[in-house]
Coordinates of C-alpha atoms and ligand atoms in Angstrom, one line a residue:
Chain A
M108 CA -34.8 33.9 -11.9
T109 CA -32.8 30.7 -11.9
A110 CA -31.7 29.0 -8.7
P111 CA -28.1 29.6 -7.7
L112 CA -25.7 26.7 -8.3
L113 CA -23.7 27.4 -5.1
D114 CA -25.4 29.1 -2.3
I115 CA -23.2 29.9 0.8
R116 CA -25.2 31.3 3.6
D117 CA -23.8 32.9 6.7
L118 CA -20.9 30.5 6.8
H119 CA -19.0 30.5 10.0
L120 CA -15.8 28.5 10.3
G121 CA -12.9 28.4 12.8
V122 CA -10.1 26.6 14.5
A123 CA -11.4 24.3 17.2
L124 CA -9.3 24.8 20.4
G125 CA -10.2 22.1 22.8
R126 CA -13.8 21.2 23.7
S127 CA -15.7 24.5 23.5
A128 CA -13.2 27.2 22.6
H129 CA -13.1 28.2 19.0
H130 CA -11.1 30.7 17.1
P131 CA -13.2 32.2 14.3
L132 CA -11.7 32.5 10.8
L133 CA -14.9 33.1 8.8
K134 CA -17.5 35.2 10.4
G135 CA -20.7 34.9 8.4
V136 CA -19.8 34.7 4.7
T137 CA -22.7 34.8 2.3
F138 CA -22.6 34.7 -1.5
Q139 CA -24.2 32.9 -4.4
I140 CA -22.8 31.7 -7.7
M141 CA -25.2 31.2 -10.6
P142 CA -24.8 28.3 -13.1
G143 CA -22.2 29.2 -15.6
E144 CA -21.1 32.3 -13.8
A145 CA -17.6 33.3 -13.0
Y146 CA -17.4 34.6 -9.5
G147 CA -14.2 36.1 -8.1
L148 CA -13.1 36.2 -4.5
V149 CA -10.4 38.7 -3.8
G150 CA -8.7 39.7 -0.6
E151 CA -5.3 39.9 1.0
S152 CA -3.7 36.6 2.0
G153 CA -5.0 35.3 5.3
S154 CA -8.5 36.8 4.7
G155 CA -10.1 33.4 4.4
K156 CA -10.4 32.7 0.7
S157 CA -8.8 29.3 0.8
V158 CA -10.7 28.0 3.8
T159 CA -13.9 29.1 2.1
S160 CA -13.1 27.0 -0.9
L161 CA -12.0 24.0 1.2
A162 CA -15.2 24.2 3.1
V163 CA -17.1 23.9 -0.2
M164 CA -15.0 20.9 -1.2
G165 CA -15.5 19.4 2.2
L166 CA -11.7 19.2 2.6
L167 CA -11.2 21.1 5.8
K168 CA -8.6 19.3 7.9
K169 CA -8.8 18.8 11.6
P170 CA -8.5 21.8 13.7
L171 CA -10.6 23.6 11.1
A172 CA -14.3 23.0 11.2
V173 CA -17.5 24.7 10.0
S174 CA -19.4 26.1 13.0
G175 CA -22.4 27.5 11.4
G176 CA -24.3 28.4 8.2
E177 CA -25.1 26.5 5.1
I178 CA -23.5 25.5 1.9
L179 CA -26.0 24.5 -0.7
F180 CA -25.0 23.1 -4.1
K181 CA -28.0 22.8 -6.5
G182 CA -30.2 23.2 -3.4
Q183 CA -28.6 20.3 -1.6
S184 CA -26.8 20.9 1.7
L185 CA -23.2 19.9 1.3
L186 CA -22.5 20.1 5.0
A187 CA -25.2 17.5 5.7
L188 CA -24.2 15.2 2.9
P189 CA -22.8 11.7 3.9
K190 CA -19.1 11.2 3.1
R191 CA -19.7 8.8 0.4
Q192 CA -22.1 11.0 -1.5
M193 CA -19.8 14.0 -1.0
R194 CA -17.0 12.0 -2.6
R195 CA -19.2 11.4 -5.6
L196 CA -19.7 15.1 -6.0
R197 CA -16.1 16.0 -5.4
G198 CA -14.1 16.0 -8.6
N199 CA -17.1 15.0 -10.5
R200 CA -19.6 18.0 -10.1
I201 CA -17.3 20.3 -8.1
A202 CA -13.6 20.3 -9.1
M203 CA -10.7 22.3 -7.8
I204 CA -7.4 23.6 -9.0
F205 CA -4.7 24.5 -6.5
Q206 CA -2.1 27.2 -6.3
E207 CA 1.1 25.0 -6.3
P208 CA 1.6 23.3 -9.7
M209 CA 4.9 22.0 -8.4
T210 CA 3.6 20.0 -5.6
A211 CA 0.0 19.4 -6.4
L212 CA 0.8 16.4 -8.6
N213 CA 2.1 13.1 -7.5
P214 CA 5.8 13.0 -8.5
L215 CA 5.9 9.2 -8.9
S216 CA 2.9 8.8 -11.2
T217 CA 2.6 9.9 -14.9
V218 CA 0.3 12.8 -15.5
G219 CA -1.8 10.7 -17.9
R220 CA -2.5 8.2 -15.1
Q221 CA -3.4 11.0 -12.7
I222 CA -5.9 12.4 -15.2
A223 CA -7.1 8.9 -16.0
E224 CA -8.0 8.4 -12.3
M225 CA -10.9 10.8 -12.8
F226 CA -12.5 8.6 -15.4
V227 CA -12.0 5.5 -13.4
L228 CA -13.4 7.0 -10.3
H229 CA -16.4 8.8 -11.6
Q230 CA -17.3 7.2 -14.9
G231 CA -16.4 3.6 -14.2
K232 CA -14.0 3.4 -17.1
S233 CA -11.3 0.7 -17.4
W234 CA -7.7 2.0 -17.1
G235 CA -7.1 1.5 -20.8
E236 CA -10.1 3.6 -21.8
A237 CA -9.3 6.1 -19.1
Q238 CA -5.8 6.6 -20.4
K239 CA -7.1 7.3 -23.9
L240 CA -9.6 9.8 -22.4
A241 CA -6.7 11.4 -20.5
V242 CA -4.9 12.1 -23.7
E243 CA -8.0 13.7 -25.1
A244 CA -8.3 15.8 -21.9
L245 CA -4.7 17.0 -22.4
R246 CA -5.5 17.9 -26.0
N247 CA -8.5 19.9 -24.8
V248 CA -6.2 22.1 -22.6
R249 CA -4.0 22.6 -25.6
V250 CA -1.0 20.6 -24.4
P251 CA 1.2 19.9 -27.5
H252 CA 1.8 16.2 -28.3
P253 CA -0.7 15.1 -25.7
D254 CA -0.1 11.4 -26.3
R255 CA 3.6 11.8 -25.5
R256 CA 2.9 14.2 -22.7
A257 CA 0.5 11.8 -21.0
K258 CA 3.5 9.5 -20.3
N259 CA 5.5 12.3 -18.7
Y260 CA 6.1 12.6 -15.0
P261 CA 5.4 16.0 -13.4
H262 CA 9.1 16.8 -13.0
Q263 CA 9.4 16.6 -16.8
M264 CA 7.0 19.5 -17.2
S265 CA 7.1 23.3 -16.7
G266 CA 4.9 25.0 -14.2
G267 CA 2.6 26.2 -16.9
L268 CA 2.2 22.7 -18.3
R269 CA 1.6 21.2 -15.0
Q270 CA -1.2 23.8 -14.3
R271 CA -2.7 22.8 -17.6
V272 CA -2.6 19.2 -16.4
M273 CA -4.4 20.3 -13.2
I274 CA -7.0 22.0 -15.4
A275 CA -7.4 19.0 -17.6
M276 CA -7.9 16.9 -14.5
A277 CA -10.4 19.2 -12.9
L278 CA -12.5 19.6 -16.0
A279 CA -12.2 15.9 -16.9
C280 CA -15.7 15.0 -15.8
N281 CA -17.3 18.3 -16.9
P282 CA -18.0 19.6 -13.5
D283 CA -20.8 22.2 -12.8
L284 CA -18.4 24.3 -10.6
L285 CA -14.7 24.8 -10.9
I286 CA -12.9 26.2 -7.9
A287 CA -9.6 27.8 -8.8
D288 CA -7.6 28.9 -5.8
E289 CA -4.9 31.2 -7.0
P290 CA -4.2 29.0 -10.0
T291 CA -1.8 31.5 -11.6
T292 CA -0.1 33.0 -8.6
A293 CA 3.0 30.7 -8.8
L294 CA 3.4 31.2 -12.6
D295 CA 5.4 33.6 -14.7
V296 CA 3.4 36.6 -16.0
T297 CA 3.2 35.5 -19.6
V298 CA 2.3 31.9 -18.7
Q299 CA -0.2 33.3 -16.2
A300 CA -2.1 35.1 -19.0
E301 CA -2.3 31.9 -21.1
V302 CA -3.5 29.8 -18.3
L303 CA -6.1 32.4 -17.4
R304 CA -7.4 32.6 -21.0
L305 CA -7.6 28.8 -21.0
I306 CA -9.7 28.6 -17.9
K307 CA -11.9 31.4 -19.1
E308 CA -12.5 29.9 -22.6
L309 CA -12.9 26.3 -21.5
C310 CA -15.4 27.2 -18.8
A311 CA -17.4 29.5 -21.1
E312 CA -17.5 26.8 -23.7
R313 CA -18.8 24.2 -21.3
G314 CA -20.9 26.4 -19.2
T315 CA -18.9 25.6 -16.1
A316 CA -19.3 28.0 -13.2
V317 CA -16.1 29.2 -11.7
L318 CA -15.2 30.3 -8.2
F319 CA -12.0 32.1 -8.9
I320 CA -9.8 33.1 -6.0
S321 CA -7.0 35.5 -6.1
H322 CA -5.4 38.3 -4.2
D323 CA -5.0 40.1 -7.5
L324 CA -7.9 42.2 -8.6
G325 CA -6.4 42.6 -12.0
V326 CA -6.5 38.8 -12.6
I327 CA -10.0 38.6 -11.2
A328 CA -11.2 41.4 -13.4
S329 CA -10.0 39.6 -16.5
I330 CA -12.1 36.6 -15.8
C331 CA -15.1 37.2 -13.5
Q332 CA -18.4 38.8 -13.9
R333 CA -19.0 39.4 -10.2
V334 CA -16.5 39.9 -7.4
G335 CA -16.7 39.5 -3.7
V336 CA -14.1 41.2 -1.6
M337 CA -13.0 39.4 1.5
Y338 CA -11.4 41.0 4.5
A339 CA -10.5 39.3 7.8
G340 CA -13.0 36.5 7.4
C341 CA -15.9 38.6 6.1
L342 CA -17.2 39.4 2.7
V343 CA -17.1 43.1 2.9
E344 CA -18.3 44.0 -0.5
E345 CA -19.8 42.4 -3.6
N346 CA -20.6 43.8 -7.0
E347 CA -20.4 43.4 -10.7
T348 CA -16.7 43.6 -11.7
R349 CA -17.2 46.9 -13.6
A350 CA -19.2 48.5 -10.9
L351 CA -16.7 47.5 -8.3
F352 CA -13.9 49.2 -10.2
D353 CA -16.0 52.3 -10.9
T354 CA -17.6 52.8 -7.6
P355 CA -15.9 50.9 -4.8
R356 CA -18.1 51.2 -1.7
H357 CA -15.7 49.9 0.9
D358 CA -12.4 51.4 2.1
Y359 CA -10.6 48.1 1.8
T360 CA -11.7 47.7 -1.8
R361 CA -10.6 51.2 -2.5
G362 CA -7.3 50.3 -1.0
L363 CA -7.0 47.3 -3.2
L364 CA -7.9 49.3 -6.3
G365 CA -5.3 51.9 -5.3
A366 CA -2.7 49.3 -5.1
L367 CA -3.4 48.2 -8.6
P368 CA -0.9 49.7 -11.1
R369 CA -2.8 50.9 -14.1
L370 CA -1.4 51.8 -17.4
G371 CA -2.0 55.4 -18.5
S372 CA -3.1 56.8 -15.1
R373 CA -0.5 59.1 -13.8
S374 CA -0.6 61.3 -10.8
Q375 CA 0.5 64.9 -10.8
H376 CA 4.0 63.9 -9.9
G377 CA 4.4 62.3 -13.3
R378 CA 4.8 58.9 -11.7
Q379 CA 2.1 56.7 -10.4
R380 CA 2.0 56.3 -6.7
L381 CA 0.8 52.9 -5.4
I382 CA -1.1 53.0 -2.2
D383 CA 0.2 51.0 0.6
I384 CA -2.6 48.8 2.0
D385 CA -0.6 47.9 5.0
S386 CA -1.5 51.2 6.5
I387 CA -5.1 50.4 6.2
I388 CA -5.1 46.9 7.6
A389 CA -2.4 47.3 10.2
D390 CA -4.7 47.0 13.2
R391 CA -6.8 44.0 12.2
S392 CA -7.3 42.6 15.6
K393 CA -9.5 45.6 16.5
L394 CA -11.4 45.4 13.3
T395 CA -12.5 41.9 13.7
E396 CA -15.1 43.0 16.2
T397 CA -16.6 45.7 14.2
R398 CA -16.3 43.7 11.0
F399 CA -15.6 47.0 9.2
I400 CA -12.6 49.0 8.5
A401 CA -12.1 52.0 10.7
P402 CA -11.4 55.2 8.7
R403 CA -7.7 55.4 8.7
G404 CA -4.8 55.3 6.3
A405 CA -4.4 56.8 2.8
E406 CA -7.9 56.2 1.5
G407 CA -9.9 56.7 4.7
S408 CA -13.6 57.2 4.0
K409 CA -15.4 60.4 4.6
P410 CA -18.0 60.3 7.3
Chain B
M123 CA 17.4 1.6 -16.9
L124 CA 19.8 -1.1 -18.1
R125 CA 22.6 1.4 -18.4
F126 CA 21.9 2.8 -15.0
T127 CA 21.9 -0.8 -13.6
L128 CA 25.2 -1.7 -15.2
R129 CA 26.8 1.5 -14.1
R130 CA 25.8 1.0 -10.5
I131 CA 27.0 -2.6 -10.5
L132 CA 30.4 -1.6 -12.1
Q133 CA 30.8 1.0 -9.4
I134 CA 31.2 -1.7 -6.9
I135 CA 34.5 -2.9 -8.3
P136 CA 36.8 0.1 -7.5
T137 CA 35.3 0.2 -4.0
V138 CA 36.1 -3.4 -3.4
V139 CA 39.7 -2.9 -4.6
V140 CA 40.2 0.1 -2.2
V141 CA 38.7 -1.8 0.7
A142 CA 40.9 -4.8 0.0
L143 CA 44.0 -2.7 0.1
L144 CA 42.9 -0.9 3.3
I145 CA 42.2 -4.3 5.0
F146 CA 45.7 -5.5 4.1
V147 CA 47.3 -2.3 5.5
I148 CA 45.3 -2.4 8.7
F149 CA 46.1 -6.1 9.4
S150 CA 49.8 -5.7 8.7
V151 CA 50.1 -3.1 11.4
V152 CA 47.9 -4.7 14.2
P153 CA 50.0 -6.1 17.0
G154 CA 50.1 -9.8 17.8
T155 CA 50.5 -12.8 15.6
F156 CA 48.8 -16.1 15.3
A157 CA 51.8 -18.0 16.6
A158 CA 52.0 -15.7 19.7
S159 CA 48.3 -16.0 20.4
L160 CA 48.7 -19.8 20.7
F161 CA 50.5 -19.2 24.0
A162 CA 48.4 -16.2 25.0
D163 CA 46.3 -18.1 27.5
G164 CA 49.4 -18.4 29.7
K165 CA 48.9 -22.2 30.2
R166 CA 52.1 -22.9 28.4
A167 CA 55.3 -21.0 28.3
A168 CA 55.9 -19.3 24.9
D169 CA 58.2 -21.4 22.8
P170 CA 60.3 -19.1 20.6
Q171 CA 61.3 -21.9 18.3
M172 CA 57.8 -22.9 17.5
I173 CA 56.7 -19.3 17.0
A174 CA 59.5 -18.8 14.5
R175 CA 58.6 -22.0 12.7
L176 CA 54.9 -21.0 12.4
N177 CA 55.8 -17.5 11.2
E178 CA 58.1 -19.1 8.7
E179 CA 55.3 -21.4 7.5
F180 CA 52.7 -18.6 7.1
G181 CA 55.2 -16.4 5.4
L182 CA 54.9 -13.8 8.1
N183 CA 58.6 -13.0 8.2
K184 CA 58.8 -12.1 4.6
P185 CA 59.1 -8.4 3.8
L186 CA 55.8 -6.4 3.7
M187 CA 56.0 -5.6 0.0
E188 CA 56.4 -9.3 -0.8
R189 CA 53.4 -10.3 1.3
F190 CA 51.4 -7.5 -0.3
V191 CA 52.2 -8.8 -3.8
T192 CA 51.1 -12.3 -2.9
Y193 CA 47.9 -11.0 -1.3
V194 CA 47.0 -9.0 -4.4
T195 CA 47.8 -11.7 -6.9
D196 CA 45.9 -14.3 -4.9
L197 CA 42.9 -11.9 -4.5
A198 CA 42.8 -11.3 -8.2
Q199 CA 42.2 -15.0 -8.6
F200 CA 39.5 -15.0 -5.9
D201 CA 41.9 -16.7 -3.5
L202 CA 41.5 -15.4 0.0
G203 CA 44.3 -17.5 1.4
T204 CA 44.5 -20.3 3.9
S205 CA 43.3 -20.3 7.5
F206 CA 46.2 -20.4 10.0
R207 CA 44.2 -22.5 12.3
T208 CA 42.3 -25.0 10.2
R209 CA 44.6 -24.9 7.2
Q210 CA 41.5 -24.8 5.0
P211 CA 41.0 -22.3 2.2
V212 CA 39.4 -19.2 3.7
I213 CA 36.8 -19.1 0.9
D214 CA 35.5 -22.5 1.9
L215 CA 35.3 -21.5 5.6
I216 CA 33.3 -18.4 4.6
H217 CA 31.2 -20.2 2.1
D218 CA 30.0 -22.7 4.9
R219 CA 29.2 -19.8 7.2
M220 CA 27.7 -17.4 4.8
W221 CA 24.5 -19.2 4.1
A222 CA 23.7 -19.5 7.8
S223 CA 24.3 -15.7 8.2
L224 CA 22.2 -14.8 5.2
K225 CA 19.4 -17.0 6.3
L226 CA 19.4 -15.4 9.8
A227 CA 19.6 -11.9 8.4
I228 CA 16.8 -12.5 5.8
A229 CA 14.6 -14.2 8.4
A230 CA 15.1 -11.2 10.8
M231 CA 14.4 -8.7 8.1
V232 CA 11.2 -10.5 6.9
F233 CA 10.0 -10.6 10.4
A234 CA 10.7 -6.9 10.8
L235 CA 9.1 -5.9 7.5
V236 CA 6.0 -8.0 7.9
I237 CA 5.2 -6.5 11.3
G238 CA 6.9 -3.2 11.3
V239 CA 5.7 -1.7 8.0
P240 CA 1.9 -2.4 8.5
L241 CA 2.1 -1.2 12.1
G242 CA 3.8 2.1 11.1
F243 CA 1.3 2.5 8.3
L244 CA -1.7 2.0 10.5
A245 CA -0.2 4.3 13.2
A246 CA 0.2 7.1 10.6
M247 CA -3.3 6.7 9.3
R248 CA -4.7 7.3 12.8
P249 CA -2.2 9.4 14.7
G250 CA -2.9 9.7 18.3
S251 CA -5.0 6.6 18.4
V252 CA -4.4 3.7 20.9
L253 CA -2.7 1.7 18.2
D254 CA -0.4 4.6 17.4
T255 CA 0.5 5.2 21.0
V256 CA 1.1 1.5 21.7
T257 CA 3.2 1.0 18.5
M258 CA 5.4 4.0 19.3
I259 CA 6.0 3.0 22.9
G260 CA 6.7 -0.6 21.7
A261 CA 9.2 0.9 19.1
V262 CA 11.1 2.9 21.6
S263 CA 11.2 -0.1 24.0
G264 CA 12.4 -2.3 21.1
L265 CA 15.2 0.1 20.3
S266 CA 16.4 0.6 23.8
M267 CA 16.5 -3.1 24.7
P268 CA 19.9 -4.7 24.6
Q269 CA 19.7 -7.5 22.1
F270 CA 21.7 -10.1 24.1
W271 CA 19.4 -9.5 27.1
L272 CA 16.3 -9.9 24.9
G273 CA 17.9 -13.1 23.5
L274 CA 18.5 -14.5 26.9
L275 CA 15.0 -13.6 28.0
M276 CA 13.5 -15.4 25.0
M277 CA 15.7 -18.4 25.4
Y278 CA 14.6 -18.6 29.0
L279 CA 10.9 -18.2 28.3
F280 CA 10.4 -20.2 25.0
A281 CA 13.1 -22.8 25.4
L282 CA 13.6 -23.4 29.1
Q283 CA 10.2 -22.6 30.6
L284 CA 7.7 -23.4 27.8
N285 CA 9.9 -25.8 26.0
W286 CA 8.5 -24.8 22.6
L287 CA 11.7 -24.1 20.7
P288 CA 15.3 -25.3 20.9
S289 CA 17.4 -22.8 22.9
F290 CA 20.4 -22.7 20.5
G291 CA 22.3 -24.3 17.7
Y292 CA 21.8 -24.6 13.9
G293 CA 19.9 -27.8 14.1
N294 CA 20.9 -28.8 10.6
G295 CA 19.0 -25.7 9.3
S296 CA 15.6 -26.5 10.8
F297 CA 13.1 -23.7 10.9
Q298 CA 12.5 -24.1 14.6
N299 CA 16.2 -23.3 15.4
L300 CA 15.9 -20.2 13.3
I301 CA 12.9 -18.6 15.1
L302 CA 14.5 -17.3 18.3
P303 CA 17.7 -15.8 16.9
A304 CA 15.8 -14.3 14.0
I305 CA 13.2 -12.6 16.2
T306 CA 15.9 -11.4 18.6
L307 CA 17.9 -10.0 15.7
G308 CA 14.7 -8.6 14.0
V309 CA 13.5 -6.5 16.9
T310 CA 15.7 -3.5 16.3
P311 CA 14.9 -3.2 12.5
L312 CA 11.3 -3.8 13.3
A313 CA 11.2 -0.9 15.8
L314 CA 13.1 1.4 13.3
L315 CA 10.9 0.3 10.4
A316 CA 7.7 1.0 12.4
R317 CA 9.0 4.5 13.2
T318 CA 10.3 5.5 9.8
T319 CA 7.2 4.1 8.1
R320 CA 5.0 6.1 10.4
A321 CA 7.0 9.3 9.8
G322 CA 7.2 8.7 6.1
V323 CA 3.5 8.1 5.7
L324 CA 2.6 11.1 7.8
D325 CA 4.9 13.2 5.6
V326 CA 3.3 11.9 2.5
L327 CA -0.2 12.4 3.9
N328 CA 0.6 16.1 4.4
A329 CA 1.8 16.5 0.8
D330 CA -0.2 18.8 -1.5
F331 CA -0.8 16.0 -4.0
I332 CA -2.7 14.1 -1.4
R333 CA -5.0 17.0 -1.0
T334 CA -5.3 16.9 -4.8
A335 CA -6.2 13.2 -4.6
H336 CA -8.9 13.9 -2.1
S337 CA -10.3 16.7 -4.2
K338 CA -10.8 14.2 -7.0
G339 CA -13.3 12.4 -4.8
M340 CA -11.1 9.4 -3.9
S341 CA -11.9 7.2 -1.0
E342 CA -9.2 7.0 1.7
I343 CA -8.3 3.5 0.7
K344 CA -7.7 4.5 -2.9
V345 CA -5.7 7.6 -1.8
V346 CA -3.4 5.3 0.1
R347 CA -3.2 2.6 -2.6
W348 CA -2.7 5.0 -5.5
H349 CA -0.7 7.8 -4.0
V350 CA 0.6 7.2 -0.5
A351 CA 2.1 3.7 -0.8
R352 CA 4.7 4.3 -3.5
N353 CA 5.8 7.5 -2.0
A354 CA 6.2 6.1 1.4
L355 CA 8.1 3.1 0.0
V356 CA 11.1 5.3 -0.7
L357 CA 11.8 5.9 2.9
I358 CA 11.0 2.3 3.8
V359 CA 13.5 1.0 1.2
T360 CA 16.2 3.2 2.6
T361 CA 15.6 1.9 6.1
V362 CA 15.5 -1.7 5.0
G363 CA 18.8 -1.2 3.1
L364 CA 20.6 0.4 6.0
Q365 CA 19.3 -2.1 8.5
F366 CA 20.1 -5.0 6.3
G367 CA 23.7 -3.9 6.1
S368 CA 24.1 -3.4 9.8
L369 CA 22.3 -6.6 10.7
I370 CA 25.5 -8.5 10.0
G371 CA 27.3 -6.4 12.6
Q372 CA 24.5 -7.0 15.1
A373 CA 24.5 -10.6 14.2
V374 CA 27.9 -11.1 15.8
V375 CA 26.3 -10.9 19.3
I376 CA 23.3 -13.0 18.4
E377 CA 25.3 -15.7 16.6
K378 CA 27.5 -16.1 19.6
L379 CA 24.5 -16.2 22.0
F380 CA 22.6 -18.8 20.0
A381 CA 25.7 -20.7 18.8
W382 CA 24.7 -19.9 15.3
P383 CA 27.4 -20.9 12.8
G384 CA 27.4 -17.6 10.9
I385 CA 30.0 -15.3 9.5
G386 CA 29.8 -13.0 12.6
S387 CA 30.9 -15.7 15.0
L388 CA 33.6 -16.8 12.5
L389 CA 35.0 -13.2 12.5
V390 CA 35.0 -12.9 16.3
D391 CA 36.8 -16.2 16.8
S392 CA 39.3 -15.5 14.1
V393 CA 40.2 -12.0 15.5
A394 CA 40.7 -13.6 18.9
I395 CA 43.4 -15.9 17.6
R396 CA 44.8 -13.5 15.0
D397 CA 43.9 -15.8 12.1
I398 CA 44.5 -12.9 9.8
P399 CA 43.6 -14.5 6.4
V400 CA 40.2 -15.4 7.8
V401 CA 39.6 -12.0 9.3
Q402 CA 40.6 -10.3 6.1
G403 CA 38.4 -12.5 4.0
T404 CA 35.4 -12.2 6.3
I405 CA 35.7 -8.4 6.4
L406 CA 35.9 -8.3 2.6
V407 CA 32.8 -10.4 2.3
I408 CA 31.0 -8.2 4.8
V409 CA 32.0 -5.1 2.8
L410 CA 30.8 -6.8 -0.4
W411 CA 27.5 -7.5 1.3
F412 CA 27.1 -3.8 2.2
L413 CA 27.9 -2.8 -1.3
V414 CA 25.5 -5.2 -2.9
I415 CA 22.7 -4.1 -0.6
N416 CA 23.4 -0.4 -1.3
T417 CA 23.4 -1.1 -5.0
A418 CA 20.1 -3.0 -4.7
V419 CA 18.6 -0.1 -2.8
D420 CA 19.7 2.4 -5.5
L421 CA 18.2 0.2 -8.2
I422 CA 15.0 -0.1 -6.3
Y423 CA 14.9 3.7 -5.9
A424 CA 15.3 4.1 -9.6
A425 CA 12.5 1.7 -10.2
I426 CA 10.2 3.6 -7.8
D427 CA 11.2 7.2 -8.5
P428 CA 11.4 8.4 -12.1
R429 CA 13.3 11.5 -11.0
I430 CA 16.4 9.5 -10.1
K431 CA 17.1 7.9 -13.5
Q432 CA 17.3 11.3 -15.1
E433 CA 20.4 12.4 -13.2
Ligands
ADP241 N1 -5.1 24.7 9.8 C1 -5.2 25.9 10.2 N2 -5.1 26.2 11.6 C2 -5.2 27.4 12.0 N3 -5.4 28.5 11.3 C3 -5.5 28.4 10.0 C4 -5.4 27.1 9.4 N4 -5.6 27.2 8.0 C5 -5.7 28.5 7.8 N5 -5.7 29.2 9.0 C6 -5.9 30.7 9.1 O1 -7.1 31.0 8.5 C7 -6.9 32.3 7.9 C8 -7.4 32.2 6.5 O2 -6.5 31.4 5.8 P1 -6.7 31.2 4.2 O3 -8.1 30.8 3.9 O4 -5.6 30.3 3.8 O5 -6.4 32.7 3.6 P2 -6.2 33.1 2.1 O6 -6.5 31.9 1.2 O7 -7.2 34.1 1.9 O8 -4.9 33.6 1.9 C9 -5.5 32.7 8.0 O9 -5.4 33.7 9.1 C10 -4.8 31.5 8.4 O10 -3.7 31.8 9.3
MG242 MG1 -5.0 30.9 0.0

């Protein structure tokens, strides 16, 4: 068996409150991503998906801090890595796409220049060369007229195009791992499908592993081989995507699946009923201690 | 960009015209005349004959409409009239004073920029640090200090006690004479610049695209150079523009205090003796100054921010 590319072991992370107090946000998250694998993290908003990804990138900002566990990338501990070496990995070996295509790009700088920065930073290219490579990078993400588009400013582009620019930028240095944190949530449904397909195909072509984060199981299912389900700072279930859909083991997962509108499946009333997850997760504060969902709500488990 | 520049410059003209008319209207309704003000000190009894003669000479007893026509036609030929007091063309009087004022304002602004912007930047990079705290306390003190008091204090310390610098006067334009008034005038814009720079940089640092920049593996210095600086500049340029304009108003006090032969002291003196042509001319020049600076700020904006040219 090959060694995992990313190995997160019992990751604890929280908000530092003064000297010793600490409010936990992640309570022991463990999962592995194999080289070239697309791994999905799903869960309601606030369940800790983004902080997990930021911890991997080493981009947690101040009150947030890792309080325990390990993050190994190709066997190397990222948490112990000196800043300078972490910077060399970031963007180069591990790249990230964010949710907000509107604000994730610098409004005062051309997109070509912003992509070119990657080549200057990590490959020691001159600005002239880097600009040319940036046009190629835009072509690779199927932006029409890449040479002209490279001179555009972000405000001259649609959300879908900007997200393509983000993808071009993230994949510029052929990273081993791409972290995509809700990359399509802010996009129209049709654009969403295109962008998803693009990420899927490009990563498959290059053998880039993906950590794909979404609150939408449907999106995850279309791109990932394996899925981890996050709930209140814990990874409550993990399985192959198919198996997860067929035999969800955890109540929360069942809730998520129930909330997924599916074509063709109709209930006896002739109309599909969506299950309201709110009724399951209403009392989260109590659940955080037991780490598991109490049997309540529409899809409560049988003892 | 050229069309944008031309348009913005042409927009100055109608504003100047409206302001010129307003100035005329205001000064034809203010009470008191130059002739009457000659006797206002009460040392001499008012001489009605002399007042009448002066009013005749300055054309002040002509009907308002007639005076208005003269004013407008003269103005169209860049003639701002003749001073009642010195009988010199107003434009010459202003010309002499304007360079002294400009020099003072620019020196004050340079002083404010060179110290205020770096301080604000560093404070924002390390919020809560000693430097940040000291800078912000200094900025609040600078803003709350009355300028004439600060001027007096500096005069006392550097001129009288230490004898390093001349205490007042233009000194034929020597640099040493410039230092004290420029620093006094520059303290307010310095404090404001330090504060707005800090706020602006903090704002930019929290932007999503800065997180993107970090995710690319950039060092903090490169993040600042490539992504923070230009974005923070927008706010800094606004502050500089606003402050530059109002400096000339604040300069009235400083020019008086340091006996600086600028346009501010000319205005105050002329108002006191109702030398209306000089007052009108000076105000017009000050308005023009504001307009030029505003236009310059808009043009700099457009050069920094590609989103502006589009509109
Ligand atoms: N800077 C922060 N300070 C305090 N709490 C935070 C901070 N960032 C995130 N959190 C909390 O951490 C939890 C997980 O957030 P996040 O990872 O963004 O969720 P998700 O991405 O799954 O929607 C949320 O409850 C959120 O309120
Ligand atoms: Mg999130």
